[in-house]
XYZ file of C-alpha atoms in Angstrom:
520
model
C 120.584 50.991 116.826
C 121.039 51.462 113.188
C 117.913 53.271 113.373
C 118.865 55.860 115.859
C 122.066 56.611 114.061
C 119.881 57.317 110.732
C 117.820 59.556 112.937
C 120.705 61.458 114.534
C 122.314 61.561 110.823
C 119.344 63.581 109.558
C 119.236 65.668 112.639
C 122.689 66.788 112.250
C 122.485 67.406 108.562
C 119.856 70.221 108.106
C 120.883 70.261 104.672
C 118.939 67.383 103.093
C 120.090 65.930 99.930
C 117.278 66.046 97.282
C 115.678 69.423 98.223
C 115.249 72.075 95.287
C 115.609 75.462 96.342
C 115.835 78.145 94.043
C 119.162 80.193 94.157
C 118.822 84.186 94.072
C 121.241 85.746 91.724
C 121.956 82.482 89.738
C 120.385 84.228 86.679
C 119.698 88.246 86.338
C 117.116 89.271 87.111
C 116.874 86.614 90.009
C 113.734 84.449 89.830
C 110.920 84.694 91.998
C 110.945 81.703 94.472
C 107.374 82.518 95.591
C 105.554 81.453 92.263
C 106.981 78.088 91.996
C 107.343 76.831 96.055
C 104.826 75.456 98.009
C 104.623 76.412 101.667
C 103.335 74.444 104.759
C 99.994 75.861 105.607
C 101.247 76.957 109.189
C 103.982 79.216 107.390
C 103.160 82.608 105.938
C 106.034 83.607 103.717
C 107.651 87.244 103.956
C 107.664 89.243 101.203
C 111.396 90.602 101.684
C 112.934 87.819 103.603
C 112.034 84.684 102.154
C 113.189 81.873 104.385
C 112.252 78.081 104.665
C 112.153 76.052 107.679
C 114.868 73.559 108.067
C 113.883 69.997 108.403
C 114.989 68.990 111.944
C 114.515 65.233 111.095
C 114.384 63.051 107.804
C 110.692 62.356 108.701
C 109.515 66.088 108.542
C 111.755 66.653 105.602
C 109.897 63.739 103.594
C 106.426 65.038 104.533
C 106.993 68.670 103.749
C 108.975 68.287 100.236
C 106.891 67.142 97.159
C 108.625 64.994 94.495
C 110.888 67.422 92.346
C 109.618 65.549 89.091
C 105.928 66.347 90.186
C 105.938 69.690 89.014
C 102.220 69.676 87.952
C 101.334 68.142 90.683
C 102.813 71.063 92.892
C 101.094 73.610 90.848
C 97.807 71.678 91.356
C 98.275 71.760 95.233
C 98.905 75.735 95.329
C 95.747 76.514 93.249
C 93.667 73.480 93.284
C 90.039 74.494 92.873
C 88.191 74.656 89.685
C 85.893 77.144 88.004
C 82.226 76.485 88.307
C 79.439 76.870 85.577
C 77.882 80.315 85.467
C 74.599 78.871 87.039
C 76.463 77.632 90.138
C 78.569 80.613 90.795
C 76.674 83.170 92.834
C 75.826 80.490 95.345
C 79.484 79.335 95.532
C 80.456 82.949 95.857
C 78.159 83.772 98.935
C 79.621 80.378 100.647
C 83.337 81.546 99.771
C 82.583 84.919 100.663
C 81.584 84.505 104.145
C 84.069 82.070 105.120
C 86.547 84.782 103.585
C 85.061 87.006 105.958
C 85.674 84.796 109.025
C 89.353 84.048 108.070
C 90.395 87.691 107.639
C 89.994 90.974 109.757
C 88.734 92.759 106.631
C 86.704 90.973 103.746
C 87.502 91.178 100.137
C 84.954 91.466 97.194
C 84.582 87.916 96.210
C 83.700 88.625 92.653
C 87.368 90.568 92.495
C 88.908 87.635 94.151
C 87.401 85.307 91.640
C 88.109 87.956 88.446
C 91.766 88.021 89.971
C 92.042 84.396 90.037
C 90.748 83.327 86.577
C 92.347 86.501 84.581
C 96.121 87.507 84.334
C 96.894 89.688 87.264
C 97.457 93.588 86.770
C 98.965 93.899 90.310
C 101.582 91.406 91.258
C 102.512 92.584 94.935
C 98.555 92.558 95.588
C 98.013 89.087 94.034
C 100.584 87.313 95.179
C 100.154 88.410 99.040
C 96.532 87.360 98.629
C 97.377 84.062 97.466
C 100.273 83.165 99.533
C 99.418 84.880 102.612
C 95.943 84.124 103.536
C 95.305 81.262 105.825
C 92.175 80.113 103.873
C 91.410 76.505 104.988
C 88.551 75.660 102.549
C 88.490 75.948 98.947
C 86.038 76.267 96.153
C 85.554 72.725 94.039
C 82.818 72.716 91.655
C 80.596 74.856 93.766
C 81.294 72.483 96.721
C 83.381 73.865 99.929
C 85.765 71.385 101.257
C 88.270 71.444 103.978
C 91.234 71.374 101.743
C 92.827 70.089 98.474
C 93.575 66.727 99.817
C 90.228 66.424 101.619
C 88.908 66.192 98.010
C 87.656 63.186 96.668
C 90.121 62.747 93.816
C 88.648 59.806 92.868
C 85.318 61.053 91.960
C 84.644 62.772 88.420
C 83.474 66.123 89.774
C 86.990 66.510 91.083
C 89.017 65.517 87.797
C 89.823 68.710 85.857
C 90.181 68.708 82.013
C 93.229 70.527 80.798
C 91.502 73.627 79.858
C 90.266 73.894 83.396
C 93.364 73.354 84.809
C 95.039 75.966 82.564
C 92.513 78.594 83.625
C 93.050 77.990 87.424
C 96.841 78.707 87.271
C 97.520 82.416 87.430
C 99.514 83.901 84.546
C 102.604 85.444 85.700
C 102.154 89.120 84.704
C 105.022 91.306 83.041
C 106.896 93.518 84.990
C 107.708 96.589 83.435
C 111.275 97.177 83.705
C 110.784 101.200 83.587
C 107.685 102.103 85.805
C 106.234 105.292 86.008
C 107.381 108.371 88.078
C 106.001 107.481 91.236
C 107.326 103.869 91.808
C 109.368 101.430 89.742
C 107.986 98.181 92.402
C 107.198 95.061 91.173
C 103.525 95.375 91.683
C 103.464 98.558 89.121
C 102.808 101.895 89.784
C 100.168 103.817 91.474
C 99.052 107.116 89.462
C 100.750 110.348 89.979
C 100.288 112.236 92.871
C 100.094 115.990 92.914
C 103.658 116.030 94.318
C 105.175 113.883 91.629
C 103.497 115.730 88.942
C 104.936 119.164 90.372
C 108.486 117.574 90.299
C 107.923 116.469 86.825
C 106.637 120.242 85.876
C 109.754 121.309 87.763
C 112.007 119.162 85.754
C 110.493 120.299 82.586
C 110.981 123.972 83.303
C 114.827 123.589 84.005
C 115.082 121.427 80.848
C 113.415 124.044 79.017
C 115.704 127.042 80.042
C 118.026 128.719 77.672
C 120.795 127.203 79.871
C 119.969 124.417 81.927
C 121.598 124.982 85.563
C 123.226 121.356 85.930
C 123.658 122.065 89.935
C 119.804 122.660 90.332
C 118.902 119.836 87.763
C 121.462 117.442 89.945
C 119.703 118.603 93.150
C 116.326 117.685 91.832
C 117.679 114.222 90.317
C 119.262 112.913 93.510
C 115.724 111.455 94.833
C 114.798 110.152 91.416
C 114.121 111.339 87.749
C 110.709 111.547 86.304
C 110.260 108.428 83.532
C 109.305 111.052 81.195
C 112.297 113.314 81.246
C 114.906 110.469 82.739
C 116.625 110.205 78.697
C 117.344 113.847 78.157
C 118.513 114.386 81.931
C 120.807 111.169 81.813
C 122.488 112.761 78.861
C 122.886 115.986 80.421
C 124.088 114.666 83.812
C 126.660 112.115 82.017
C 128.298 115.408 80.195
C 127.116 113.843 76.726
C 124.957 117.045 76.079
C 125.817 120.725 76.587
C 123.852 122.678 79.102
C 122.945 125.252 76.277
C 119.874 124.131 74.686
C 120.527 125.592 71.098
C 123.805 123.455 70.938
C 122.049 120.135 71.855
C 120.878 119.575 68.555
C 124.208 120.055 66.768
C 126.237 118.169 69.450
C 123.969 115.099 69.127
C 124.240 115.047 65.352
C 127.821 115.494 65.340
C 128.498 112.406 67.825
C 125.977 110.159 66.287
C 127.806 110.851 63.216
C 131.222 110.289 64.609
C 130.267 106.921 66.497
C 129.285 105.185 63.328
C 132.304 106.761 61.623
C 134.061 104.259 64.376
C 131.807 101.704 63.127
C 132.950 102.012 59.792
C 136.519 102.551 60.237
C 137.013 99.667 63.063
C 134.306 97.226 63.358
C 135.352 95.141 60.076
C 138.824 94.470 61.799
C 136.778 92.322 64.742
C 137.942 89.321 62.907
C 141.882 90.361 62.919
C 144.237 88.095 64.815
C 144.982 91.053 67.253
C 141.024 91.765 68.036
C 139.352 88.420 67.463
C 140.016 87.317 71.444
C 138.395 90.361 72.440
C 135.409 90.169 70.233
C 134.737 86.333 70.906
C 134.848 87.147 74.710
C 132.144 89.863 73.873
C 130.531 87.526 71.587
C 130.122 85.215 74.398
C 129.017 87.618 77.426
C 126.027 89.156 75.477
C 123.710 86.361 75.735
C 124.780 86.467 79.348
C 123.404 89.648 79.747
C 119.984 89.849 81.644
C 119.294 86.365 80.072
C 115.637 86.466 81.335
C 114.725 89.319 79.740
C 113.470 89.134 76.325
C 114.655 92.586 75.143
C 118.255 91.510 75.405
C 117.956 88.491 73.443
C 116.830 89.491 70.686
C 119.603 89.435 67.637
C 119.118 93.137 66.637
C 119.937 94.175 70.682
C 122.995 91.687 70.888
C 124.368 93.221 67.643
C 124.115 96.650 69.129
C 125.828 95.640 72.199
C 128.497 93.838 70.237
C 129.096 96.993 68.400
C 129.299 99.169 71.209
C 131.573 96.945 73.411
C 134.007 96.321 70.658
C 134.435 99.949 69.595
C 134.845 100.995 73.351
C 137.567 98.218 73.694
C 139.571 98.928 70.712
C 139.473 102.744 71.704
C 140.796 102.090 75.507
C 143.653 99.794 74.900
C 144.658 100.307 78.356
C 141.856 97.872 79.724
C 140.002 96.537 76.714
C 137.078 94.745 76.999
C 136.533 93.343 80.723
C 133.712 90.841 81.621
C 131.352 92.985 83.764
C 131.494 95.932 81.292
C 128.751 94.350 79.208
C 126.289 94.962 81.911
C 126.849 98.761 82.175
C 125.433 99.047 78.770
C 121.817 97.872 79.462
C 120.392 100.719 81.787
C 121.663 103.265 79.208
C 120.132 101.374 76.525
C 116.700 101.020 78.218
C 116.327 104.415 79.357
C 116.672 105.826 75.850
C 114.512 103.000 74.401
C 112.004 104.027 76.661
C 111.874 107.393 75.120
C 110.160 105.642 72.398
C 108.154 102.948 73.968
C 105.806 103.743 76.944
C 104.982 100.344 78.230
C 106.448 96.506 78.191
C 109.950 97.701 77.125
C 111.322 94.331 78.197
C 109.125 92.627 75.542
C 109.313 95.184 72.759
C 110.474 94.639 69.524
C 113.224 96.832 68.561
C 113.236 95.982 64.828
C 109.824 97.831 64.776
C 111.547 100.973 65.094
C 112.709 103.310 62.225
C 116.264 102.338 61.555
C 117.569 105.907 62.330
C 115.978 105.576 66.063
C 117.327 102.578 66.392
C 120.954 104.022 65.449
C 120.325 107.035 67.889
C 119.782 104.818 70.873
C 122.750 102.897 70.100
C 125.051 105.828 69.862
C 123.710 107.577 72.858
C 124.227 104.303 74.492
C 127.815 104.352 73.465
C 128.512 107.907 74.564
C 126.767 107.675 77.918
C 128.532 104.616 78.906
C 132.150 105.914 77.737
C 131.674 108.856 79.979
C 130.784 106.569 82.789
C 133.788 104.379 82.273
C 135.860 107.529 81.990
C 135.347 107.888 85.721
C 136.357 104.309 86.646
C 138.439 102.962 84.371
C 141.257 101.949 86.814
C 138.524 99.330 87.860
C 139.048 97.635 84.524
C 143.207 97.907 83.810
C 145.333 95.046 84.623
C 144.887 93.499 87.643
C 141.900 96.154 88.566
C 143.537 98.195 90.978
C 140.563 100.143 91.385
C 138.277 97.430 92.512
C 140.694 96.078 94.976
C 141.318 99.451 96.735
C 137.417 99.859 96.631
C 136.894 96.549 98.287
C 139.973 97.188 100.941
C 138.163 100.400 101.686
C 134.780 98.770 102.149
C 136.395 96.433 104.483
C 137.814 99.296 106.825
C 134.263 101.074 106.421
C 132.297 97.990 107.658
C 134.819 97.326 110.693
C 134.021 100.912 111.835
C 130.288 100.903 111.476
C 129.523 97.366 112.441
C 131.975 95.806 114.134
C 129.540 92.630 114.602
C 129.630 91.634 110.980
C 133.256 92.189 110.331
C 134.080 89.773 113.303
C 131.531 87.343 112.176
C 133.469 87.214 108.569
C 136.691 86.851 110.248
C 135.030 84.288 112.479
C 134.003 81.969 109.318
C 137.078 83.283 107.243
C 134.803 85.102 104.635
C 137.097 87.458 102.519
C 135.400 90.914 101.331
C 137.010 90.163 98.095
C 134.890 86.858 97.476
C 131.595 88.798 97.578
C 132.240 92.446 96.839
C 134.302 92.134 93.883
C 131.270 91.821 92.068
C 129.489 94.433 93.449
C 132.366 97.031 92.572
C 132.953 95.235 88.846
C 128.991 95.383 87.965
C 128.098 98.321 90.232
C 125.743 96.280 92.149
C 123.797 95.172 88.879
C 123.785 91.572 89.599
C 122.378 92.011 92.963
C 119.379 94.258 92.086
C 116.562 94.340 89.145
C 117.363 96.637 86.547
C 114.567 98.745 87.434
C 116.260 99.556 90.864
C 119.768 99.775 88.778
C 117.874 102.853 86.683
C 116.601 104.299 89.974
C 120.118 103.836 91.683
C 121.967 105.534 88.418
C 119.496 108.490 88.791
C 121.216 109.419 92.146
C 124.963 108.032 91.112
C 124.634 110.849 88.167
C 123.323 113.661 90.614
C 126.175 112.972 92.905
C 129.631 114.311 92.250
C 131.990 110.956 91.634
C 128.853 108.862 91.823
C 129.876 105.728 90.072
C 133.578 106.083 91.751
C 133.148 107.413 95.323
C 129.754 107.240 96.307
C 128.987 103.623 95.258
C 131.490 102.451 98.185
C 129.102 104.017 100.815
C 125.997 102.356 98.941
C 127.734 98.902 99.243
C 128.210 99.470 102.647
C 124.715 100.337 103.414
C 123.658 97.494 101.312
C 125.899 95.178 103.394
C 124.324 96.188 106.885
C 120.982 96.069 105.236
C 121.230 92.196 105.583
C 122.992 92.415 108.932
C 120.238 90.018 110.536
C 120.582 87.175 107.694
C 124.434 87.658 107.928
C 124.263 86.690 111.748
C 122.163 84.116 111.421
C 124.519 82.366 109.256
C 126.940 79.956 110.966
C 129.264 78.552 108.280
C 131.322 79.815 105.464
C 129.119 78.036 102.606
C 125.901 79.510 104.053
C 127.353 83.131 104.273
C 129.036 82.996 100.916
C 125.626 81.650 99.110
C 123.637 84.286 100.999
C 126.040 87.199 99.858
C 126.149 86.147 96.341
C 122.438 85.474 96.181
C 120.482 88.173 98.324
C 116.752 88.309 97.940
C 116.146 91.857 96.252
C 113.783 90.678 93.140
C 110.818 92.198 94.892
C 112.668 95.506 95.606
C 111.561 98.846 93.927
C 111.840 102.590 94.640
C 111.109 102.761 98.349
C 113.772 100.418 99.106
C 116.269 101.990 97.151
C 115.445 105.320 98.715
C 116.127 103.716 101.912
C 119.418 102.641 100.803
C 120.425 105.534 99.460
C 119.551 107.588 102.479
C 121.541 105.437 104.643
C 124.667 105.650 102.101
C 124.467 109.466 102.295
C 124.572 109.118 105.983
C 127.696 106.956 105.706
C 129.536 109.341 103.500
C 128.408 112.340 105.607
C 130.060 110.852 108.640
C 133.406 109.431 107.101
C 134.222 111.016 103.760
C 135.422 113.817 105.084
C 137.241 112.103 107.836
C 139.711 109.487 106.638
C 140.826 108.728 110.267
C 137.196 107.180 110.962
C 138.522 104.496 108.800
C 141.135 103.291 111.244
C 140.585 102.179 114.740
């Protein structure tokens, strides 16, 4: 009887204690669960929608879950084969190649497979897909083919690997640039520039080189994304920081940069005054939390830049002051203006290597462009944050019209829109998307009239509907809230953001000029 009760208990409680699951969005950018998870051989993880099968009994849970402390063992099981000596490599590769052809519809070059496994990968998406999605039931161990890792004779000396061999067999996680090339900003890297993309870049350069830039034409071309090479100057123009007249730009830049550092000399020393010390203390606490997994933002020099930008903005805008979440809004501008001087691996670049004048220019430009952005959404950060309250209410009304099933599902399980959408409005979806996607999203926001204040509402609605299937599959309050606060967007790139923006534009076209559509 006691045994039956235990079995029924585990069947009734699918959330088994002791399981280790990554939480999307707990850190920004979210961690990649596919790099540290061991899947059952029958299960193929999906790229955009990672799910794990819930254990229906404790026995299934125990057999499918490794000890959380055996980190090294878990990694060994994922990549459990030893590089062979040079003399035995050809025969082993031939055997592996023939088996590989039987298990796949199309064969890969075995030499390429071996080199990709031993060397740091340069194409993340391709390598992860090859490693995780292929059902290869045989593996290569010292030139021998064994059925699986568990079938190898672990007690024999041939199966014991040295620390060096173990290090070589584990893949090194490649660096994912924050700002990829013009054509794509997916995590897998960027393909070469196509003829169409080159033509778009030439068009931008032509517009920017004209004596008086046609801002309307520039917005039209920027809506579908701005080429990386011209994004810094385009953002300065679209934000209203620079004038359209080319001859006046250098003069305006010099004057505004001098004005900003005049503010630094005038106000920054007051950060320790009684009246401002609480503001500075909160900024000082929030800065290290800004994109904690990206080395660029953990550099002391960068954190000092952010502290100065946020403190000067706060004391110049006493109606709102500093509010948590504003710190996130500096990062896209800083990265874009930094990319003007750094071509690759922006996230690991040591800012101290730049000339001091260049560092100062990046800081001043980031301050003024962030100020221009916040001028249009300052009611989001005044007392009681009425702008966010109104936008969340508008989102609820909009979703009730475009997808009544999701709306009723939230009502059934007592999920309030404010519980998840407040952060979407406060941080402009920066906590939900990788930084590379935010930069692409802001291309369109700056091209769209009232993009940050008005169009963002329709982007949030489209973003919510994007996860319709996952939302309706959750049948409890806790599951719904965990999903909505940790949506799996780590592998999103230009294609996903482009589809999201297209759907948002469709919603705006249907509802923006017809307020009665909000009401039933």
